[in-house]
């Protein structure tokens, strides 16, 4: 006999402004309890020393968590110059101290930052969650084991110098998935000849959501204490999929997709993932994601991730 899942059926996405000092999973479990939800997950962990945008997926929305994990991100980081640490952030032991170059200015710093704009190669930190032989690198690092890490391609869309202080820089970064801000800051420090580590980090965008969309856990707790429902704070799963074009289906084609069967439609659709909607109803008609394969004058749509709430027409 299958075990009955605890909690109620909750579907949608909630964006949290994760505070400092707690893990992403800790926040997830706290919010999951507040909703009384049966199923929930986050879309990419933030370190306890980092704050900011953390989208949480509930129920059917968890089907799209990998797409959200693969999305672009944006951060504001403070780089502490002159001190290199074991972990690349302020939590690690100091491994080197060097004098900060005198007279740092935007004129001096911009050419250095420009080296890290666009497509670059980045060596992941040994204290990252990237896995080697099934174990995260930070486990090896804690055991004093150094693992060879090949450089990986990432793209820095924007790298903006926000402020300069005596031994600190504030930078804004917009980047592709897999970019390690700690490694970026360490590399900038190396280029300046003094070393650096991240002393503060705030994620300002993930999966298309910004801090303007984010909720504070304390506000959720206050709502529960007042007996108010939290469900109205959830957004639909397709709110995180705006990077994919949309396609509307009706009649037999829609029935086939809902039954998990590929369909052929006339004309050239976008190649790759598309959001599928039933008829023209954008608010309730999201069916899920399909993958489009143009074939001559037709396109084949193959269902990949369907939501149960779609229903049949």
Short mmCIF file of C-alpha atoms in Angstrom, two decimals:
data_model
loop_
_atom_site.label_atom_id
_atom_site.label_comp_id
_atom_site.label_asym_id
_atom_site.label_seq_id
_atom_site.Cartn_x
_atom_site.Cartn_y
_atom_site.Cartn_z
CA UNK A 1 0.00 0.00 0.00
CA UNK A 2 1.41 3.40 -1.00
CA UNK A 3 2.11 5.86 1.74
CA UNK A 4 -0.24 8.82 1.86
CA UNK A 5 1.55 12.10 1.33
CA UNK A 6 1.18 14.64 4.12
CA UNK A 7 0.01 18.13 3.32
CA UNK A 8 -2.42 19.66 0.89
CA UNK A 9 -2.27 20.13 -2.86
CA UNK A 10 -0.68 23.53 -3.45
CA UNK A 11 0.40 24.60 -6.95
CA UNK A 12 2.36 27.66 -8.02
CA UNK A 13 5.50 29.70 -7.42
CA UNK A 14 6.34 31.93 -4.48
CA UNK A 15 9.35 34.22 -4.58
CA UNK A 16 11.05 34.71 -1.21
CA UNK A 17 13.59 37.34 -0.20
CA UNK A 18 15.93 34.96 1.61
CA UNK A 19 17.52 36.53 4.68
CA UNK A 20 21.12 36.13 5.77
CA UNK A 21 22.20 33.35 8.08
CA UNK A 22 19.80 30.62 6.98
CA UNK A 23 20.03 27.95 4.31
CA UNK A 24 17.79 27.89 1.26
CA UNK A 25 16.45 24.50 2.33
CA UNK A 26 15.70 25.87 5.79
CA UNK A 27 13.59 28.64 4.25
CA UNK A 28 11.92 26.14 1.93
CA UNK A 29 10.86 23.89 4.81
CA UNK A 30 9.63 26.87 6.83
CA UNK A 31 7.48 28.20 3.98
CA UNK A 32 6.27 24.71 3.07
CA UNK A 33 4.96 24.31 6.63
CA UNK A 34 3.25 27.71 6.50
CA UNK A 35 1.38 26.65 3.37
CA UNK A 36 0.79 23.12 4.64
CA UNK A 37 1.97 21.99 1.21
CA UNK A 38 2.57 18.38 0.26
CA UNK A 39 5.29 19.05 -2.32
CA UNK A 40 7.75 21.91 -2.70
CA UNK A 41 11.28 22.64 -3.88
CA UNK A 42 13.60 25.58 -4.55
CA UNK A 43 15.34 26.48 -7.80
CA UNK A 44 18.97 26.90 -6.86
CA UNK A 45 20.41 27.37 -3.40
CA UNK A 46 21.81 30.56 -1.97
CA UNK A 47 24.59 30.31 0.61
CA UNK A 48 23.65 31.25 4.20
CA UNK A 49 25.84 34.36 3.76
CA UNK A 50 23.83 35.42 0.70
CA UNK A 51 20.37 36.98 0.58
CA UNK A 52 17.82 37.80 -2.06
CA UNK A 53 15.59 36.25 -4.69
CA UNK A 54 14.75 32.60 -4.04
CA UNK A 55 11.85 31.21 -6.10
CA UNK A 56 10.05 28.30 -4.43
CA UNK A 57 7.99 25.85 -6.47
CA UNK A 58 4.90 24.07 -5.14
CA UNK A 59 3.11 21.05 -6.60
CA UNK A 60 2.84 21.16 -10.39
CA UNK A 61 5.31 24.05 -10.58
CA UNK A 62 8.12 21.69 -9.46
CA UNK A 63 7.96 20.16 -12.95
CA UNK A 64 9.61 23.32 -14.27
CA UNK A 65 12.24 23.78 -11.55
CA UNK A 66 15.08 22.60 -13.80
CA UNK A 67 14.21 25.23 -16.43
CA UNK A 68 14.23 27.83 -13.68
CA UNK A 69 17.53 26.53 -12.34
CA UNK A 70 19.00 26.91 -15.84
CA UNK A 71 17.86 30.54 -16.18
CA UNK A 72 19.97 33.70 -16.00
CA UNK A 73 20.70 35.34 -12.64
CA UNK A 74 21.68 38.78 -11.34
CA UNK A 75 23.52 39.80 -8.17
CA UNK A 76 24.97 42.70 -6.26
CA UNK A 77 28.25 41.75 -4.60
CA UNK A 78 30.75 43.46 -2.34
CA UNK A 79 34.36 42.52 -3.01
CA UNK A 80 36.74 42.92 -0.08
CA UNK A 81 40.12 43.66 -1.63
CA UNK A 82 43.49 42.69 -0.19
CA UNK A 83 42.34 39.52 1.59
CA UNK A 84 41.97 36.08 0.00
CA UNK A 85 40.11 33.38 1.90
CA UNK A 86 39.90 29.61 1.69
CA UNK A 87 36.27 29.67 0.55
CA UNK A 88 36.24 32.88 -1.48
CA UNK A 89 33.88 34.53 1.01
CA UNK A 90 34.08 36.01 4.50
CA UNK A 91 33.29 32.66 6.12
CA UNK A 92 36.60 31.07 5.14
CA UNK A 93 39.98 31.26 6.80
CA UNK A 94 42.35 33.92 5.49
CA UNK A 95 45.00 32.42 3.23
CA UNK A 96 46.73 35.58 1.96
CA UNK A 97 46.86 39.32 2.59
CA UNK A 98 48.32 41.84 0.16
CA UNK A 99 48.25 45.63 -0.05
CA UNK A 100 45.44 47.16 -2.09
CA UNK A 101 46.72 49.29 -4.98
CA UNK A 102 46.59 53.00 -4.12
CA UNK A 103 44.40 55.37 -6.07
CA UNK A 104 41.79 52.90 -7.28
CA UNK A 105 39.29 54.69 -9.47
CA UNK A 106 36.78 53.81 -12.16
CA UNK A 107 39.42 54.72 -14.77
CA UNK A 108 41.75 52.11 -13.26
CA UNK A 109 39.09 49.49 -12.57
CA UNK A 110 37.05 49.56 -15.79
CA UNK A 111 39.78 48.03 -17.99
CA UNK A 112 40.19 45.25 -15.41
CA UNK A 113 36.46 44.58 -15.19
CA UNK A 114 36.23 44.59 -18.97
CA UNK A 115 38.33 41.42 -19.05
CA UNK A 116 35.47 39.60 -17.35
CA UNK A 117 32.61 40.86 -19.50
CA UNK A 118 31.07 38.68 -22.18
CA UNK A 119 32.02 35.03 -22.71
CA UNK A 120 34.68 33.92 -20.25
CA UNK A 121 36.13 30.72 -18.82
CA UNK A 122 35.77 30.22 -15.08
CA UNK A 123 37.25 27.62 -12.75
CA UNK A 124 34.65 26.65 -10.12
CA UNK A 125 35.55 27.07 -6.46
CA UNK A 126 36.47 23.99 -4.46
CA UNK A 127 33.79 25.17 -2.04
CA UNK A 128 31.02 25.02 -4.64
CA UNK A 129 28.22 22.47 -4.79
CA UNK A 130 29.41 21.22 -8.17
CA UNK A 131 29.69 17.44 -8.00
CA UNK A 132 32.68 15.21 -8.64
CA UNK A 133 32.06 11.45 -8.63
CA UNK A 134 28.68 12.02 -7.00
CA UNK A 135 29.96 14.24 -4.18
CA UNK A 136 29.87 18.05 -3.98
CA UNK A 137 33.28 19.69 -4.22
CA UNK A 138 32.94 21.35 -0.83
CA UNK A 139 33.01 17.92 0.83
CA UNK A 140 36.41 17.20 -0.73
CA UNK A 141 37.61 20.70 0.25
CA UNK A 142 36.65 20.12 3.89
CA UNK A 143 38.71 16.94 3.82
CA UNK A 144 41.70 18.82 2.44
CA UNK A 145 41.43 17.15 -0.97
CA UNK A 146 42.02 19.27 -4.08
CA UNK A 147 40.09 18.11 -7.17
CA UNK A 148 41.11 19.21 -10.63
CA UNK A 149 38.35 21.42 -12.05
CA UNK A 150 38.33 22.22 -15.76
CA UNK A 151 37.43 25.79 -16.66
CA UNK A 152 33.81 26.15 -17.75
CA UNK A 153 32.33 28.69 -20.19
CA UNK A 154 29.94 31.26 -18.71
CA UNK A 155 28.66 34.59 -19.95
CA UNK A 156 28.74 37.83 -17.98
CA UNK A 157 26.08 39.96 -19.65
CA UNK A 158 26.68 42.97 -17.43
CA UNK A 159 29.39 43.81 -14.90
CA UNK A 160 28.79 47.26 -13.45
CA UNK A 161 30.95 49.08 -10.93
CA UNK A 162 28.56 50.59 -8.37
CA UNK A 163 30.87 51.98 -5.70
CA UNK A 164 34.53 52.19 -4.69
CA UNK A 165 35.72 52.45 -1.11
CA UNK A 166 39.18 52.19 0.41
CA UNK A 167 39.34 48.41 0.24
CA UNK A 168 35.95 47.40 -1.15
CA UNK A 169 34.10 47.40 -4.45
CA UNK A 170 30.36 47.02 -5.04
CA UNK A 171 29.53 45.40 -8.38
CA UNK A 172 26.31 44.40 -10.14
CA UNK A 173 26.50 41.19 -12.17
CA UNK A 174 24.06 39.74 -14.70
CA UNK A 175 25.12 36.30 -15.86
CA UNK A 176 24.25 32.86 -17.16
CA UNK A 177 23.61 29.83 -14.98
CA UNK A 178 26.66 28.21 -13.46
CA UNK A 179 28.49 31.48 -12.85
CA UNK A 180 30.23 31.56 -9.48
CA UNK A 181 30.33 35.09 -8.10
CA UNK A 182 32.98 34.07 -5.56
CA UNK A 183 35.24 32.89 -8.38
CA UNK A 184 34.55 36.07 -10.35
CA UNK A 185 35.51 38.25 -7.38
CA UNK A 186 38.61 36.15 -6.70
CA UNK A 187 39.66 36.52 -10.35
CA UNK A 188 39.12 40.30 -10.23
CA UNK A 189 41.25 40.47 -7.08
CA UNK A 190 43.95 38.41 -8.79
CA UNK A 191 43.89 40.75 -11.78
CA UNK A 192 44.36 43.70 -9.42
CA UNK A 193 47.29 41.93 -7.79
CA UNK A 194 45.89 42.05 -4.27
CA UNK A 195 43.38 39.22 -4.03
CA UNK A 196 39.75 39.56 -2.96
CA UNK A 197 36.81 37.71 -1.49
CA UNK A 198 33.04 38.22 -1.38
CA UNK A 199 32.01 39.97 1.83
CA UNK A 200 28.34 40.46 0.88
CA UNK A 201 26.12 38.95 -1.81
CA UNK A 202 22.51 39.64 -2.74
CA UNK A 203 20.68 37.97 -5.61
CA UNK A 204 18.49 40.51 -7.34
CA UNK A 205 17.02 38.36 -10.12
CA UNK A 206 16.38 34.69 -10.83
CA UNK A 207 14.05 33.01 -13.33
CA UNK A 208 12.83 36.44 -14.41
CA UNK A 209 11.72 37.32 -10.86
CA UNK A 210 13.21 40.33 -9.06
CA UNK A 211 13.22 41.64 -5.50
CA UNK A 212 10.04 43.54 -6.37
CA UNK A 213 8.30 40.15 -6.64
CA UNK A 214 9.77 38.76 -3.41
CA UNK A 215 8.03 38.20 -0.08
CA UNK A 216 9.53 38.23 3.41
CA UNK A 217 8.91 35.13 5.54
CA UNK A 218 7.93 37.25 8.55
CA UNK A 219 5.06 38.73 6.53
CA UNK A 220 3.85 35.21 5.70
CA UNK A 221 3.93 34.29 9.37
CA UNK A 222 1.95 37.42 10.26
CA UNK A 223 -0.68 36.54 7.65
CA UNK A 224 -1.05 33.06 9.08
CA UNK A 225 -1.44 34.45 12.60
CA UNK A 226 -4.25 36.69 11.32
CA UNK A 227 -5.91 33.66 9.74
CA UNK A 228 -5.35 34.90 6.19
CA UNK A 229 -4.79 32.52 3.28
CA UNK A 230 -1.35 32.56 1.67
CA UNK A 231 -2.50 30.98 -1.59
CA UNK A 232 -3.21 34.35 -3.19
CA UNK A 233 0.52 35.12 -3.10
CA UNK A 234 1.33 32.29 -5.51
CA UNK A 235 1.91 32.93 -9.19
CA UNK A 236 1.20 30.40 -11.94
CA UNK A 237 4.02 28.10 -13.14
CA UNK A 238 4.15 29.75 -16.57
CA UNK A 239 5.20 33.04 -14.94
CA UNK A 240 8.73 31.62 -14.80
CA UNK A 241 8.72 30.44 -18.42
CA UNK A 242 8.43 33.73 -20.29
CA UNK A 243 11.74 32.99 -22.03
CA UNK A 244 9.86 30.47 -24.19
CA UNK A 245 7.39 31.53 -26.93
CA UNK A 246 3.74 30.55 -26.58
CA UNK A 247 1.51 28.45 -28.80
CA UNK A 248 -2.26 27.94 -28.58
CA UNK A 249 -3.98 24.66 -29.33
CA UNK A 250 -7.63 23.65 -29.57
CA UNK A 251 -9.71 20.66 -30.62
CA UNK A 252 -8.08 17.30 -31.46
CA UNK A 253 -4.55 18.72 -31.32
CA UNK A 254 -5.11 19.89 -27.74
CA UNK A 255 -6.63 16.53 -26.75
CA UNK A 256 -3.60 14.70 -28.16
CA UNK A 257 -1.15 16.92 -26.29
CA UNK A 258 -3.09 16.47 -23.04
CA UNK A 259 -2.88 12.71 -23.56
CA UNK A 260 0.90 12.97 -23.92
CA UNK A 261 0.91 12.42 -27.67
CA UNK A 262 2.92 14.47 -30.20
CA UNK A 263 0.94 16.53 -32.71
CA UNK A 264 1.75 18.02 -36.08
CA UNK A 265 0.64 21.56 -36.79
CA UNK A 266 0.86 23.58 -39.99
CA UNK A 267 3.50 26.29 -40.33
CA UNK A 268 6.91 26.92 -38.82
CA UNK A 269 6.87 27.25 -35.04
CA UNK A 270 9.83 28.24 -32.89
CA UNK A 271 12.36 25.43 -32.65
CA UNK A 272 12.82 24.31 -29.04
CA UNK A 273 10.58 24.66 -26.01
CA UNK A 274 7.23 26.43 -26.32
CA UNK A 275 4.55 27.22 -23.76
CA UNK A 276 1.30 25.53 -24.75
CA UNK A 277 -2.07 27.08 -23.89
CA UNK A 278 -5.59 25.77 -24.38
CA UNK A 279 -7.49 27.97 -26.82
CA UNK A 280 -7.06 31.64 -25.89
CA UNK A 281 -7.49 31.46 -22.14
CA UNK A 282 -4.18 32.73 -20.74
CA UNK A 283 -5.28 32.76 -17.08
CA UNK A 284 -6.44 29.15 -16.76
CA UNK A 285 -5.38 27.53 -20.01
CA UNK A 286 -1.69 26.79 -19.46
CA UNK A 287 -1.12 23.20 -20.54
CA UNK A 288 2.62 22.89 -20.10
CA UNK A 289 5.83 22.82 -22.11
CA UNK A 290 6.24 21.11 -25.46
CA UNK A 291 9.27 20.89 -27.71
CA UNK A 292 8.87 22.08 -31.28
CA UNK A 293 10.61 20.40 -34.22
CA UNK A 294 10.05 22.19 -37.57
CA UNK A 295 9.73 19.66 -40.38
CA UNK A 296 9.26 21.26 -43.77
CA UNK A 297 5.96 23.11 -43.87
CA UNK A 298 4.81 21.56 -40.59
CA UNK A 299 6.01 21.49 -37.00
CA UNK A 300 5.91 18.57 -34.63
CA UNK A 301 5.05 19.45 -31.01
CA UNK A 302 6.20 16.86 -28.47
CA UNK A 303 4.83 17.27 -24.92
CA UNK A 304 7.58 17.44 -22.28
CA UNK A 305 6.08 18.83 -19.05
CA UNK A 306 2.29 18.95 -18.64
CA UNK A 307 0.36 20.34 -15.69
CA UNK A 308 -2.44 18.23 -14.22
CA UNK A 309 -4.75 21.20 -13.80
CA UNK A 310 -5.09 21.60 -17.55
CA UNK A 311 -8.09 19.38 -17.87
CA UNK A 312 -9.55 18.25 -21.19
CA UNK A 313 -11.68 20.50 -23.38
#
